[in-house]
Tab-separated table of C-alpha atoms in Angstrom:
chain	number	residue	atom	x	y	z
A	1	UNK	CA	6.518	-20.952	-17.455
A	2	UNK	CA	3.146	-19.580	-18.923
A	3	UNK	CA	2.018	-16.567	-17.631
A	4	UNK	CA	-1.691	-14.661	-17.789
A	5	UNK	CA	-1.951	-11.585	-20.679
A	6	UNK	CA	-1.248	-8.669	-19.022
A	7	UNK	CA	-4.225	-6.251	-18.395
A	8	UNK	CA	-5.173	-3.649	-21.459
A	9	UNK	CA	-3.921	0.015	-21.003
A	10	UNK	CA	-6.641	2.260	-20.005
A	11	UNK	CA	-5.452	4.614	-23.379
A	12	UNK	CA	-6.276	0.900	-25.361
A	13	UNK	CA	-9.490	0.366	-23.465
A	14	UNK	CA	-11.039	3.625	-24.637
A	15	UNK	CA	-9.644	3.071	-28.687
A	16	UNK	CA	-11.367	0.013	-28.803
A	17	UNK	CA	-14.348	1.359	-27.728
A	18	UNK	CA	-14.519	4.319	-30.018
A	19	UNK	CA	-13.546	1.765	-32.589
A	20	UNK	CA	-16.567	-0.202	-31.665
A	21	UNK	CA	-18.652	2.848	-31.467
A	22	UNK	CA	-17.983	4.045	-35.397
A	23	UNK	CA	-18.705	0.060	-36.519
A	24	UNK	CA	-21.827	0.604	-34.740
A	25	UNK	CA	-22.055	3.937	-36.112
A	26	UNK	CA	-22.221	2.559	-39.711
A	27	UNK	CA	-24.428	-0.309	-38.677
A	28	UNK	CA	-27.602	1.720	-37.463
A	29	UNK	CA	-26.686	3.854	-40.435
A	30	UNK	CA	-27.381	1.308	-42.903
A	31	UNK	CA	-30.535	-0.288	-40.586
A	32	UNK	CA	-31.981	3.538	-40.283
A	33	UNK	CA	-32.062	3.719	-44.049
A	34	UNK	CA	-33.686	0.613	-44.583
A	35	UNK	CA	-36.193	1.831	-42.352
A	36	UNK	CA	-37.153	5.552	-43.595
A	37	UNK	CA	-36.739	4.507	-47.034
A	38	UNK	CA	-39.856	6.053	-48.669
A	39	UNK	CA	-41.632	2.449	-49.729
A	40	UNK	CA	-44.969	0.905	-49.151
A	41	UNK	CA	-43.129	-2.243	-49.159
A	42	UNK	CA	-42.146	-4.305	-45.387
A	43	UNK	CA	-43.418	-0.826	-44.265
A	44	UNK	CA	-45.413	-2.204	-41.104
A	45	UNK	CA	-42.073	-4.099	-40.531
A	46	UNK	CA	-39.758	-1.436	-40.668
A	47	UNK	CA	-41.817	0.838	-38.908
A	48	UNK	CA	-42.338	-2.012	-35.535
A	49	UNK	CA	-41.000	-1.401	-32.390
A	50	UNK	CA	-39.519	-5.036	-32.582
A	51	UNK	CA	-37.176	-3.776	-35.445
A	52	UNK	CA	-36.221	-0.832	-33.583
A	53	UNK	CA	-35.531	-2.405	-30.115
A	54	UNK	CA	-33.328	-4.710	-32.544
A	55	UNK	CA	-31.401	-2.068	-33.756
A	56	UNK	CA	-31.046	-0.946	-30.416
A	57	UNK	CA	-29.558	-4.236	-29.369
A	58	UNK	CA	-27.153	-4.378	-32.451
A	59	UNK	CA	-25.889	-1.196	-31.416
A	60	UNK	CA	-24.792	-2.077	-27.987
A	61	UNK	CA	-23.770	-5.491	-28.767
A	62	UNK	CA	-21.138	-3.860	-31.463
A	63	UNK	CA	-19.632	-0.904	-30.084
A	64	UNK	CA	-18.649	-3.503	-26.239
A	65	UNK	CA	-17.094	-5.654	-28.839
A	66	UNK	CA	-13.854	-4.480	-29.096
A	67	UNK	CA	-13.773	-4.836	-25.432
A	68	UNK	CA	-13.884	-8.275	-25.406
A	69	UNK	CA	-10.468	-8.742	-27.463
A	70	UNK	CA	-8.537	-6.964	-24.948
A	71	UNK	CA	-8.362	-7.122	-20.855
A	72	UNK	CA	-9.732	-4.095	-19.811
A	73	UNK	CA	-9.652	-2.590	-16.087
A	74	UNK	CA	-11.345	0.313	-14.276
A	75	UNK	CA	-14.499	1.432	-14.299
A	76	UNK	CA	-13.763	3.753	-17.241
A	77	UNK	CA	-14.475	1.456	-20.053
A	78	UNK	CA	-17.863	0.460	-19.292
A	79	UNK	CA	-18.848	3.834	-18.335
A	80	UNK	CA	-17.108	4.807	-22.258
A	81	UNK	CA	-18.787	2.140	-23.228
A	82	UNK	CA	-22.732	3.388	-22.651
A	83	UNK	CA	-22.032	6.048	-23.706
A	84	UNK	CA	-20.676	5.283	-27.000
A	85	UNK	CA	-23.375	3.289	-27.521
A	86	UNK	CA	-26.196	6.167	-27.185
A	87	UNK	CA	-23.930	8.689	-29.547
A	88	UNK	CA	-23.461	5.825	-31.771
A	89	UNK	CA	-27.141	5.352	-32.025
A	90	UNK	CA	-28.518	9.089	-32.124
A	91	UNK	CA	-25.749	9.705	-34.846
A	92	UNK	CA	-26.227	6.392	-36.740
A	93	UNK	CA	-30.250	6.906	-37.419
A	94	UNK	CA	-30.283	10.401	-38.649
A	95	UNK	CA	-27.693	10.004	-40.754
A	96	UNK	CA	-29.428	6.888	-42.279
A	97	UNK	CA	-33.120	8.405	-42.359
A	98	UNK	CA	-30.841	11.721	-44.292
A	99	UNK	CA	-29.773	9.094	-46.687
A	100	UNK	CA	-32.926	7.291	-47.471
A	101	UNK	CA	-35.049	10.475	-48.474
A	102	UNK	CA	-32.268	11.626	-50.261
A	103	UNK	CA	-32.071	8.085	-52.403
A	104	UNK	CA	-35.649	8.029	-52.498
A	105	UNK	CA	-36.936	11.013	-53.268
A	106	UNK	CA	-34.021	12.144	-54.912
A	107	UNK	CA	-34.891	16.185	-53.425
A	108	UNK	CA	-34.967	17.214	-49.715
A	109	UNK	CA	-38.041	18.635	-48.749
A	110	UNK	CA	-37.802	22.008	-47.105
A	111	UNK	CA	-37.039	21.932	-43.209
A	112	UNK	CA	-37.073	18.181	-43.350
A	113	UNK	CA	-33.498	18.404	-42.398
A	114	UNK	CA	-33.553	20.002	-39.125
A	115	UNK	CA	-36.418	18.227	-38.050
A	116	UNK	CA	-34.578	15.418	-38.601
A	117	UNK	CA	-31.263	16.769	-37.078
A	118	UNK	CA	-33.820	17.632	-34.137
A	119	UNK	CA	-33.387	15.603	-31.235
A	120	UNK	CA	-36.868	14.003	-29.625
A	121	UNK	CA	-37.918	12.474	-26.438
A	122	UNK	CA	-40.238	10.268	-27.143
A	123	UNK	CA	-40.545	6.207	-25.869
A	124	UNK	CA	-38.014	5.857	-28.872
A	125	UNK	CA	-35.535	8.019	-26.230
A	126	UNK	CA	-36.618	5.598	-23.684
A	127	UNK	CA	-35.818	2.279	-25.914
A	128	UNK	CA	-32.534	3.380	-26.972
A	129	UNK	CA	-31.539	2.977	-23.141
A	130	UNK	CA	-31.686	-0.823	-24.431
A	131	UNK	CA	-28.457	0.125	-26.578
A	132	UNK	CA	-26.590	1.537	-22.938
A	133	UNK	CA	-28.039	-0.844	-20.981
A	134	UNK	CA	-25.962	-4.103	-23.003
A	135	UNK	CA	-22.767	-1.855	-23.816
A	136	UNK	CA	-21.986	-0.996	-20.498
A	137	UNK	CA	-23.463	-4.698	-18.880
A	138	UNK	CA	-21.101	-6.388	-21.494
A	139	UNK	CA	-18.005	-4.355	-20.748
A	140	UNK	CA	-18.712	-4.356	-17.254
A	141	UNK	CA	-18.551	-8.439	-17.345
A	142	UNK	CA	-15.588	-8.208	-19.212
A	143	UNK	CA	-13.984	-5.469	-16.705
A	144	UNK	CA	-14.934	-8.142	-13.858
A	145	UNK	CA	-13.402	-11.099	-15.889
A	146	UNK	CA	-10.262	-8.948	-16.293
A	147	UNK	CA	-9.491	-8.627	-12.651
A	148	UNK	CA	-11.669	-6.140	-11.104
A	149	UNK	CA	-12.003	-2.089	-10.986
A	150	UNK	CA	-8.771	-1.284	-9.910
A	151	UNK	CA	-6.006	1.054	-11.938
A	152	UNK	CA	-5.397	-0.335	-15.111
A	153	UNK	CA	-2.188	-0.544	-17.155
A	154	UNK	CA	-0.535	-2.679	-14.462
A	155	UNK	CA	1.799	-5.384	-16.044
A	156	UNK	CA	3.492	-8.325	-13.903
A	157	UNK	CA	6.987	-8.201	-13.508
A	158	UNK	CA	9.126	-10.277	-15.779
A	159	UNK	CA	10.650	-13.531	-14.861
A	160	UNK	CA	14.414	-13.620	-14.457
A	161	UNK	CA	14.432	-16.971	-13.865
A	162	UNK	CA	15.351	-19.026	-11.184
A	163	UNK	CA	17.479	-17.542	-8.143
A	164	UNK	CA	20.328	-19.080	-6.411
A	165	UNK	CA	19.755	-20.896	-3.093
A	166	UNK	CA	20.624	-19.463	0.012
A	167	UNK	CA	24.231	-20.624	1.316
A	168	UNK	CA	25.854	-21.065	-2.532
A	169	UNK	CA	27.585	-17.313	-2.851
A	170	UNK	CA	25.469	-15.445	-0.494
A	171	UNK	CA	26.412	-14.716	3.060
A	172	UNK	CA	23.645	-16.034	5.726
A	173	UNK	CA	21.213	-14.504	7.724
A	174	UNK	CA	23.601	-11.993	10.724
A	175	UNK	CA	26.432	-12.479	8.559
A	176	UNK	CA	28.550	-8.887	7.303
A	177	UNK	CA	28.324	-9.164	3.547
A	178	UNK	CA	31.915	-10.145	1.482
A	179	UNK	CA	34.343	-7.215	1.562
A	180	UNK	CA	33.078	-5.236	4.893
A	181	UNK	CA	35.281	-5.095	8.129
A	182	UNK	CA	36.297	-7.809	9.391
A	183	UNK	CA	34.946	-10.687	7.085
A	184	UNK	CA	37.611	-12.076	4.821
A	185	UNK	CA	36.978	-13.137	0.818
A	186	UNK	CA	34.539	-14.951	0.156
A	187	UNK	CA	35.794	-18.382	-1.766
A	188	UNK	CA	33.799	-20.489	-4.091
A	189	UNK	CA	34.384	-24.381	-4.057
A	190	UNK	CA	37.657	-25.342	-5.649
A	191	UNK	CA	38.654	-22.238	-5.221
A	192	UNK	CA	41.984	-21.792	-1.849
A	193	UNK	CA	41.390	-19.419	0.522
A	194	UNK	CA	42.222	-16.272	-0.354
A	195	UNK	CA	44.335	-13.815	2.655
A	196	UNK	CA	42.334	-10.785	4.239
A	197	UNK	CA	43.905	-7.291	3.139
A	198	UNK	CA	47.156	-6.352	4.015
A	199	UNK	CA	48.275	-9.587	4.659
A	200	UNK	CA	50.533	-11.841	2.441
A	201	UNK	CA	49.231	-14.919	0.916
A	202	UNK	CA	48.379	-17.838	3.317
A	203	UNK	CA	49.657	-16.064	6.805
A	204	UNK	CA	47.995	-16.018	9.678
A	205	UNK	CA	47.024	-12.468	11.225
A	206	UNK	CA	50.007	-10.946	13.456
A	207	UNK	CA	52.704	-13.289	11.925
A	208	UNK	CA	55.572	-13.129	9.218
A	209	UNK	CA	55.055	-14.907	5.586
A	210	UNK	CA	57.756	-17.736	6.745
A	211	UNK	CA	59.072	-18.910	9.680
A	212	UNK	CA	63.160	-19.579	10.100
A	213	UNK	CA	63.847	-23.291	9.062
A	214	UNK	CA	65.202	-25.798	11.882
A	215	UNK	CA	69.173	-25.438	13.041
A	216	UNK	CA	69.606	-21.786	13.310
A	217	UNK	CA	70.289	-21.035	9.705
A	218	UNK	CA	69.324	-17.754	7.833
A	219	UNK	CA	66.262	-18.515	5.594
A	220	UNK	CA	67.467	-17.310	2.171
A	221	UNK	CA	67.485	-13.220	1.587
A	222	UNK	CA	67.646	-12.362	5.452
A	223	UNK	CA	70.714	-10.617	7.528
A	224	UNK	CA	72.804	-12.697	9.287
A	225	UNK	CA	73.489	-11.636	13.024
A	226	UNK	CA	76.425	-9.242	14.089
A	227	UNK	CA	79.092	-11.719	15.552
A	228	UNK	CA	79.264	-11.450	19.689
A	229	UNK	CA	82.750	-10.195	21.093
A	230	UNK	CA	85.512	-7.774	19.855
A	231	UNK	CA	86.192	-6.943	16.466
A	232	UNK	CA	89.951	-8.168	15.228
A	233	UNK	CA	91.259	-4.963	14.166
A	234	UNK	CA	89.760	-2.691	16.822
A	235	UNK	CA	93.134	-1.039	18.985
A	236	UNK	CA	93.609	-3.154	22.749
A	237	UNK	CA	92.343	-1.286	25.607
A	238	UNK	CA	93.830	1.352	27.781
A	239	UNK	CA	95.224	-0.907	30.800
A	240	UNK	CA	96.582	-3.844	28.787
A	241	UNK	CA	99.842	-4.051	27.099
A	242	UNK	CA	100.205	-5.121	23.584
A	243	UNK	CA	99.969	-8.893	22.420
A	244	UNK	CA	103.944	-9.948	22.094
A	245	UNK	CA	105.255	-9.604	18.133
């Protein structure tokens, strides 16, 4: 019988996000080079807003991907998600722009490090929302497609396969179960009867193992009666004389 995949852990919801976050970490890296590389050439490209709402979308797109292997639950993956998405982003470009002045200059200009490392809020704040906006909307859809925002981590119990039918070695409904007062062994078919405790085999309740057979005769192992009337060498009585010699 096939069966749905179990939902994802909430412990393997959040690694495939942060493993989704660092590919997307590296990917704005390498697009935030190409960008502040020091070159007259593409420059009005690489400078657009286009370019950088892309990069934006790349971002996003990447580090919800890992999310969509798995079946995630809760509302802390999407939630993870977003904001993976914004580190990934904020990390990813000035690591790249570092990289590009350092390739193409081939010196660091004084203080152009921390103004680099300096965080702005600009409208380029404002696009990189973009980047939170499809993480947590694509994680969220998965999330929804998973089952819902309840607890995660929940797995269906295993089949045992199929159960016997009520009637074939279970008692019925009212009836004391097999070995409590009262209620005799349970037999199986093909199976004889088998005597409640503390009775011998096949005899009724209040009544000996064998009955004595027909004519009067001892059954085999019992007592016979004492014989009725005087015994032959017990002495005569008082008031009768002796038998004649």
């Amino acid at each position: 019988m096939s069966q749905s995949r179990p939902a994802t852990s909430t412990g393997g919801a959040i690694a495939m996000v942060l493993v989704g976050g660092a590919v997307a970490t590296g990917l704005v890296t390498l697009l935030a080079a190409f960008a502040s590389y020091p070159s007259p050439e593409m420059l009005s490209f690489r400078a657009s807003t286009g370019f950088y709402l892309v990069n934006c979308a790349l971002c996003g797109l990447v580090t919800a991907l890992g999310l969509l292997l798995c079946r995630p639950r809760g509302p802390l993956p999407p939630i993870l998600a977003a904001v993976s998405a914004l580190v990934a982003f904020e990390v990813g470009k000035r690591i790249g722009a570092t990289l590009a002045l350092m390739i193409g200059l081939e010196r660091m200009p004084d203080g152009m490090v921390s103004a680099i490392m300096k965080p702005h809020f600009n409208k380029y704040l404002a696009y990189e929302l973009l980047a939170v906006v499809i993480a947590g909307g694509i994680a969220a859809l998965r999330v929804g497609a998973s089952g819902g925002f309840g607890p995660g981590g929940q797995r269906p119990p295993a089949w045992t396969g199929p159960q016997p039918a009520v009637g074939f070695g279970q008692p019925q409904p009212g009836q004391p179960m097999p070995g409590q007062p009262g209620q005799p062994p349970m037999a199986y078919p093909g199976q004889p009867p088998t005597a409640p405790p503390g009775q011998p085999y096949g005899a009724p309740g209040g009544q000996p193992s064998f009955a004595p057979p027909p004519g009067g005769a001892p059954a085999p192992g019992s007592q016979p009666p004492p014989p009725s009337g005087r015994p032959l060498d017990a002495p005569p009585p008082a008031d009768q004389p002796p038998p004649p010699r």
